[in-house]
């Protein structure tokens, strides 16, 4: 009986010779794909240098890592010694361990440990009318010695000469020479104006390179603050507050995502990016019991980022990132588009987001709309209706406000 042996299929290579098809060819293709993906995802030398140049070494804070086991008890069950920080449960006489973790944890009015937590704001007592929360809460147990873990050490970055930093960050004068361009220097104090944003006389303010807005969207849910209708949002004169190529950052809810894009078009902006805030609780875990969302519990919030376009800029024309002086001052590629941070009081956003915005647009005036006292920040002007007495550090702005609103008090802060 003849034995039939199957011969491998042979293909002619376009580079000459023969190439064998089959599993070996597939493995080679997969290796090539993996190599290409690795090259695409790798940080380029220019991007890394721009990130190094943009970092503020004076603002670096020590990092105290939390153990991956989270609680001290869980950590001791698998290791004898750990150099990281942990959480341990707070057991009160009324605590019922079988109920599990409190959904609010360190934001709960029902535990004495957190009664003075500034993140709670001015609460009216325990949530749900319960004075003593029976669920489990936690407190931090700091590490007893300095951590030697790699995660606790910042990347040792080289010190770059000033001229190299300026060139990497496109800080060049119009004649192309490296130097210190004349730019607006914001006051080193926070400014705020208590007003009704719907009827405020915006022409008093001047223009801003960056505007951040966290509107009280009407999300068809019961909220502890007043909301604005879609038409009231459309009527805001944001376009008059920014020069061409200014940056507008808009916090949106699930329903307002599409509305936000509509507003960009109506105001003369083009959406160019989006930042996502992933919410965590005190134990650094994702919040799974979100109180927003109609279909799914929302554990993140979105910040849409848009550019103000010149009136004569064609709708689908490319943005001249590398040629226009205003756009070259924006520090692209320095930060990521995801911020993981713990939630605080209602509507308060992470401080880390301000850092991302300030690094993206380090020059020019900055304005925040719909802010509260916790939003006020040095170098920024905040507008909102819950700010108390207004505080202004720009003398010309103070004079204009006092003339337009003589019955309102504007505290002038001398620098």
XYZ file of C-alpha atoms in Angstrom:
415
model
C 0.000 0.000 0.000
C 1.372 3.344 -1.020
C 1.835 5.911 1.713
C 0.832 9.373 0.620
C 2.809 12.126 2.347
C 1.413 15.606 2.258
C 3.924 18.136 1.009
C 3.941 21.665 2.405
C 2.484 24.326 0.191
C 5.205 26.437 -1.284
C 4.687 30.044 -2.292
C 6.905 32.255 -4.363
C 8.287 35.111 -2.329
C 8.092 38.553 -3.940
C 11.734 39.014 -2.948
C 12.852 35.905 -4.807
C 13.122 32.288 -3.756
C 10.435 30.262 -2.091
C 8.534 30.836 1.118
C 6.754 28.112 3.020
C 3.167 28.902 4.018
C 1.426 27.549 7.084
C 1.860 27.940 10.829
C 5.395 29.326 10.618
C 4.214 32.086 8.261
C 1.396 32.995 10.674
C 3.767 33.140 13.605
C 5.989 35.498 11.690
C 3.025 37.754 10.888
C 1.962 37.806 14.537
C 5.464 38.716 15.628
C 5.479 41.558 13.131
C 2.121 42.832 14.383
C 3.305 42.704 17.993
C 6.470 44.575 17.071
C 4.499 47.265 15.231
C 2.082 47.656 18.161
C 5.025 47.944 20.530
C 6.588 50.670 18.414
C 3.299 52.571 18.127
C 2.650 52.516 21.886
C 6.212 53.435 22.835
C 6.759 56.992 24.025
C 8.809 58.916 21.499
C 11.982 60.717 22.558
C 10.449 64.102 21.771
C 7.315 63.368 23.798
C 9.372 62.224 26.773
C 11.582 65.311 26.622
C 8.510 67.579 26.437
C 7.068 65.793 29.471
C 10.327 66.292 31.376
C 10.505 69.949 30.380
C 6.895 70.597 31.461
C 7.164 69.069 34.915
C 7.297 71.389 37.882
C 9.979 69.992 40.157
C 9.033 72.366 42.971
C 5.498 70.939 43.092
C 6.413 67.279 43.449
C 4.915 65.736 46.559
C 6.035 62.510 48.250
C 3.938 59.495 47.383
C 2.844 57.098 50.126
C 1.630 53.956 48.341
C -1.324 51.944 49.621
C -0.792 48.203 49.951
C -2.504 46.151 47.256
C -4.164 44.099 49.990
C -5.831 47.356 51.146
C -6.518 46.421 54.777
C -3.902 45.727 57.432
C -5.573 42.453 58.404
C -5.564 41.115 54.840
C -1.919 42.060 54.406
C -0.774 40.345 57.611
C -2.503 37.154 56.462
C -0.014 36.735 53.587
C 3.156 38.526 54.747
C 4.971 39.302 57.989
C 6.143 42.795 57.154
C 4.915 45.459 54.744
C 6.335 48.926 54.197
C 3.206 50.482 52.650
C 0.190 52.183 54.173
C -3.007 50.251 54.940
C -6.597 50.735 56.033
C -8.119 49.252 59.151
C -11.816 49.073 60.065
C -13.344 51.448 62.597
C -15.470 49.310 64.903
C -18.029 51.267 66.909
C -20.445 49.793 69.489
C -23.179 50.101 66.859
C -21.159 48.701 63.932
C -22.599 45.569 62.316
C -19.708 43.929 60.431
C -22.090 41.599 58.597
C -23.534 44.593 56.702
C -20.218 45.178 54.899
C -18.720 48.486 53.792
C -20.567 51.786 53.951
C -21.221 53.155 50.456
C -20.037 56.596 51.595
C -17.054 55.450 53.724
C -15.158 58.627 54.754
C -17.914 60.828 53.282
C -20.512 59.464 55.693
C -22.100 61.844 58.176
C -22.922 58.891 60.420
C -19.441 58.232 61.816
C -17.782 60.616 64.320
C -14.360 60.102 62.714
C -15.427 62.055 59.640
C -17.635 64.699 61.243
C -15.099 67.436 60.411
C -14.148 66.125 56.985
C -13.988 69.253 54.764
C -15.151 67.170 51.815
C -18.566 66.830 53.454
C -19.221 70.541 53.132
C -22.017 72.030 55.173
C -24.187 69.001 55.684
C -27.507 68.954 57.520
C -26.726 65.868 59.499
C -26.438 62.167 58.738
C -27.587 60.930 55.358
C -30.935 59.203 55.500
C -31.549 60.557 59.003
C -29.331 57.894 60.614
C -27.122 59.348 63.372
C -24.962 56.286 63.820
C -24.073 54.458 60.621
C -23.981 50.713 61.278
C -21.900 49.914 58.198
C -18.109 49.535 58.302
C -15.838 52.560 57.886
C -12.050 52.693 57.633
C -9.112 54.833 58.689
C -5.599 54.986 57.269
C -2.749 53.232 59.045
C 0.444 54.953 57.817
C 3.537 52.927 57.085
C 6.067 52.862 59.915
C 9.124 53.126 57.689
C 10.125 54.662 54.418
C 8.986 52.608 51.467
C 11.595 51.117 49.165
C 9.035 49.932 46.643
C 9.571 51.011 43.045
C 6.101 52.512 42.923
C 6.996 54.982 45.658
C 9.918 56.423 43.720
C 9.421 58.980 41.032
C 11.215 58.452 37.796
C 14.624 60.081 38.053
C 14.442 62.612 35.270
C 17.383 64.649 34.006
C 17.623 68.391 34.548
C 17.318 70.208 31.247
C 18.913 73.588 30.478
C 16.479 76.503 30.324
C 17.065 77.070 26.616
C 16.346 73.396 25.859
C 13.136 73.527 27.910
C 11.911 76.571 26.028
C 12.669 75.039 22.666
C 10.910 71.781 23.572
C 7.866 73.702 24.792
C 7.889 75.947 21.704
C 8.524 79.022 23.830
C 10.035 81.035 20.991
C 9.538 84.621 20.006
C 8.173 85.548 16.618
C 11.675 86.051 15.215
C 12.450 82.456 16.110
C 14.987 83.249 18.807
C 14.868 81.545 22.146
C 13.937 83.902 24.928
C 11.345 84.697 27.514
C 8.302 85.902 25.558
C 6.097 88.553 27.098
C 3.052 86.745 28.432
C 0.252 87.397 30.835
C 1.289 86.652 34.414
C -1.788 85.727 36.479
C -2.154 87.078 40.036
C -0.734 84.627 42.592
C -4.054 84.611 44.462
C -7.483 83.183 43.730
C -10.184 85.500 42.383
C -13.923 84.917 42.388
C -17.133 86.764 41.569
C -20.454 85.859 43.131
C -23.083 86.298 40.423
C -25.921 84.772 38.440
C -24.112 83.320 35.442
C -27.274 83.450 33.347
C -27.500 87.256 33.470
C -23.966 88.425 34.277
C -22.432 91.167 32.114
C -19.559 89.145 30.608
C -17.996 92.025 28.655
C -16.503 93.239 31.961
C -14.213 90.234 32.221
C -12.022 90.454 29.133
C -10.732 87.316 27.434
C -9.308 84.014 28.661
C -7.084 81.411 27.082
C -8.792 78.657 29.095
C -12.403 78.320 30.237
C -13.601 75.420 32.396
C -17.322 74.923 32.993
C -19.191 72.409 35.144
C -22.789 73.327 34.271
C -25.732 72.291 36.448
C -27.211 70.169 33.668
C -30.826 69.172 33.876
C -30.360 65.406 34.172
C -33.967 64.688 35.165
C -33.000 63.618 38.673
C -33.437 65.130 42.132
C -30.366 67.291 42.829
C -29.321 69.436 45.838
C -28.877 72.500 43.593
C -30.695 74.375 40.842
C -30.240 73.377 37.205
C -30.109 75.196 33.872
C -32.174 74.415 30.818
C -30.568 73.514 27.512
C -31.676 76.825 25.998
C -30.084 78.759 28.877
C -26.834 76.945 28.178
C -27.016 77.752 24.471
C -27.424 81.455 25.237
C -24.156 81.732 27.198
C -21.795 84.094 25.289
C -18.691 81.953 25.722
C -17.363 82.775 22.262
C -16.918 86.434 23.262
C -14.706 85.424 26.214
C -11.970 83.744 24.193
C -9.609 84.630 21.372
C -9.253 82.260 18.442
C -7.759 78.893 19.432
C -8.766 79.304 23.065
C -9.444 76.121 25.042
C -12.880 75.297 26.459
C -13.209 72.373 28.893
C -16.775 71.237 29.521
C -17.824 68.693 32.149
C -20.705 66.626 30.813
C -23.060 64.012 32.203
C -24.328 61.001 30.271
C -27.277 62.865 28.746
C -25.214 65.998 28.120
C -22.485 64.313 26.074
C -24.304 64.836 22.799
C -25.648 68.193 23.951
C -22.111 69.299 24.773
C -21.026 68.597 21.203
C -24.025 70.543 19.916
C -23.070 73.479 22.126
C -19.498 73.415 20.821
C -20.816 73.782 17.289
C -23.218 76.562 18.304
C -20.512 78.462 20.175
C -17.938 78.084 17.375
C -15.720 75.363 18.859
C -14.385 72.022 17.699
C -14.015 69.096 20.066
C -10.404 67.908 19.989
C -10.107 65.568 22.985
C -11.711 64.167 26.109
C -10.515 63.512 29.655
C -12.094 60.812 31.826
C -12.182 60.951 35.611
C -12.419 57.421 37.043
C -13.965 57.680 40.501
C -12.626 55.715 43.446
C -13.702 55.537 47.073
C -11.640 55.823 50.241
C -10.293 52.281 49.777
C -9.067 53.202 46.267
C -11.660 50.916 44.704
C -14.000 51.722 41.864
C -17.344 53.086 42.965
C -19.848 50.434 41.946
C -22.894 51.899 43.650
C -23.034 55.103 41.664
C -26.089 57.261 42.212
C -26.216 58.554 38.644
C -27.044 56.830 35.397
C -30.330 55.529 34.024
C -29.041 52.281 32.484
C -25.741 51.682 34.273
C -24.222 53.065 37.459
C -21.791 55.759 36.397
C -18.326 55.419 37.907
C -16.649 58.070 35.779
C -17.167 61.597 34.486
C -16.134 63.124 31.189
C -14.443 66.438 30.413
C -14.798 67.427 26.760
C -11.988 69.614 25.440
C -12.570 71.952 22.508
C -10.772 74.679 20.571
C -12.359 77.944 19.571
C -12.106 78.238 15.792
C -11.653 81.496 13.865
C -14.897 82.592 12.230
C -13.399 82.073 8.773
C -11.881 78.660 9.517
C -13.389 76.000 7.191
C -15.409 73.418 9.092
C -13.333 70.357 8.112
C -9.998 72.087 7.591
C -7.036 70.762 9.621
C -5.931 72.654 12.715
C -2.516 74.345 12.216
C -0.952 72.912 15.377
C 2.653 73.360 14.243
C 2.438 76.719 12.515
C 0.113 79.013 14.441
C 1.884 80.770 17.382
C -1.103 80.413 19.767
C -1.381 76.688 19.125
C 2.348 76.135 19.464
C 2.140 77.417 23.037
C -0.103 74.485 23.987
C 1.868 71.636 25.523
C 0.422 68.607 23.830
C 1.474 65.084 24.763
C 2.465 65.896 28.349
C -0.413 64.219 30.221
C -2.719 61.245 29.860
C -6.463 61.496 29.222
C -7.428 59.502 32.337
C -7.400 60.727 35.940
C -8.064 58.244 38.745
C -9.047 60.113 41.899
C -11.178 59.822 45.009
C -14.610 61.439 45.109
C -15.323 64.275 47.487
C -18.391 66.426 48.085
C -21.130 66.765 45.483
C -19.939 68.240 42.174
C -16.337 68.714 43.340
C -13.835 67.626 40.713
C -10.287 66.290 41.314
C -7.483 68.786 41.864
C -5.390 66.692 39.472
C -7.563 67.822 36.559
C -6.549 71.441 37.134
C -2.920 70.365 36.913
C -3.561 68.699 33.556
C -5.246 71.846 32.211
C -2.530 74.158 33.519
C 0.189 72.053 31.939
C -1.719 71.908 28.664
C -2.161 75.693 28.585
C 0.367 77.269 30.958
C -0.048 80.842 29.692
C -2.927 83.300 29.599
C -5.908 83.961 31.841
C -8.067 81.132 33.141
C -11.762 81.209 33.997
C -14.023 78.681 35.725
C -17.800 78.921 35.448
C -20.312 77.453 37.915
C -17.653 77.194 40.616
C -17.903 77.032 44.384
C -15.436 78.031 47.088
C -13.583 74.739 46.760
C -12.948 75.538 43.082
C -11.112 78.817 43.724
C -7.476 78.492 42.748
C -4.491 80.874 42.466
C -4.189 82.179 38.927
C -7.873 81.504 38.150
C -11.035 83.611 38.164
C -14.107 81.696 39.363
C -17.747 82.632 38.740
C -20.689 81.139 40.605
C -23.704 81.937 42.769
C -22.425 80.323 45.996
C -19.150 82.205 46.483
C -20.074 84.851 49.072
C -18.311 88.219 48.894
C -16.414 88.603 45.645
C -12.608 88.873 45.667
C -10.640 90.469 42.814
C -6.898 91.107 42.440
C -6.862 92.781 39.007
C -7.322 96.499 39.591
C -8.888 97.302 36.213
C -11.341 94.415 36.568
C -12.255 95.560 40.074
C -12.999 99.068 38.811
C -15.238 97.830 35.994
C -17.174 95.540 38.318
C -17.671 98.250 40.941
C -18.999 100.672 38.351
C -21.387 98.160 36.798
C -22.632 96.688 40.100
C -22.348 99.500 42.697
C -24.641 97.711 45.159
C -22.426 94.632 45.307
C -19.271 94.317 47.391
C -16.046 93.457 45.585
C -13.057 92.957 47.872
C -9.849 94.171 46.240
C -6.737 92.174 47.088
C -3.531 94.129 46.621
C -0.623 92.034 45.349
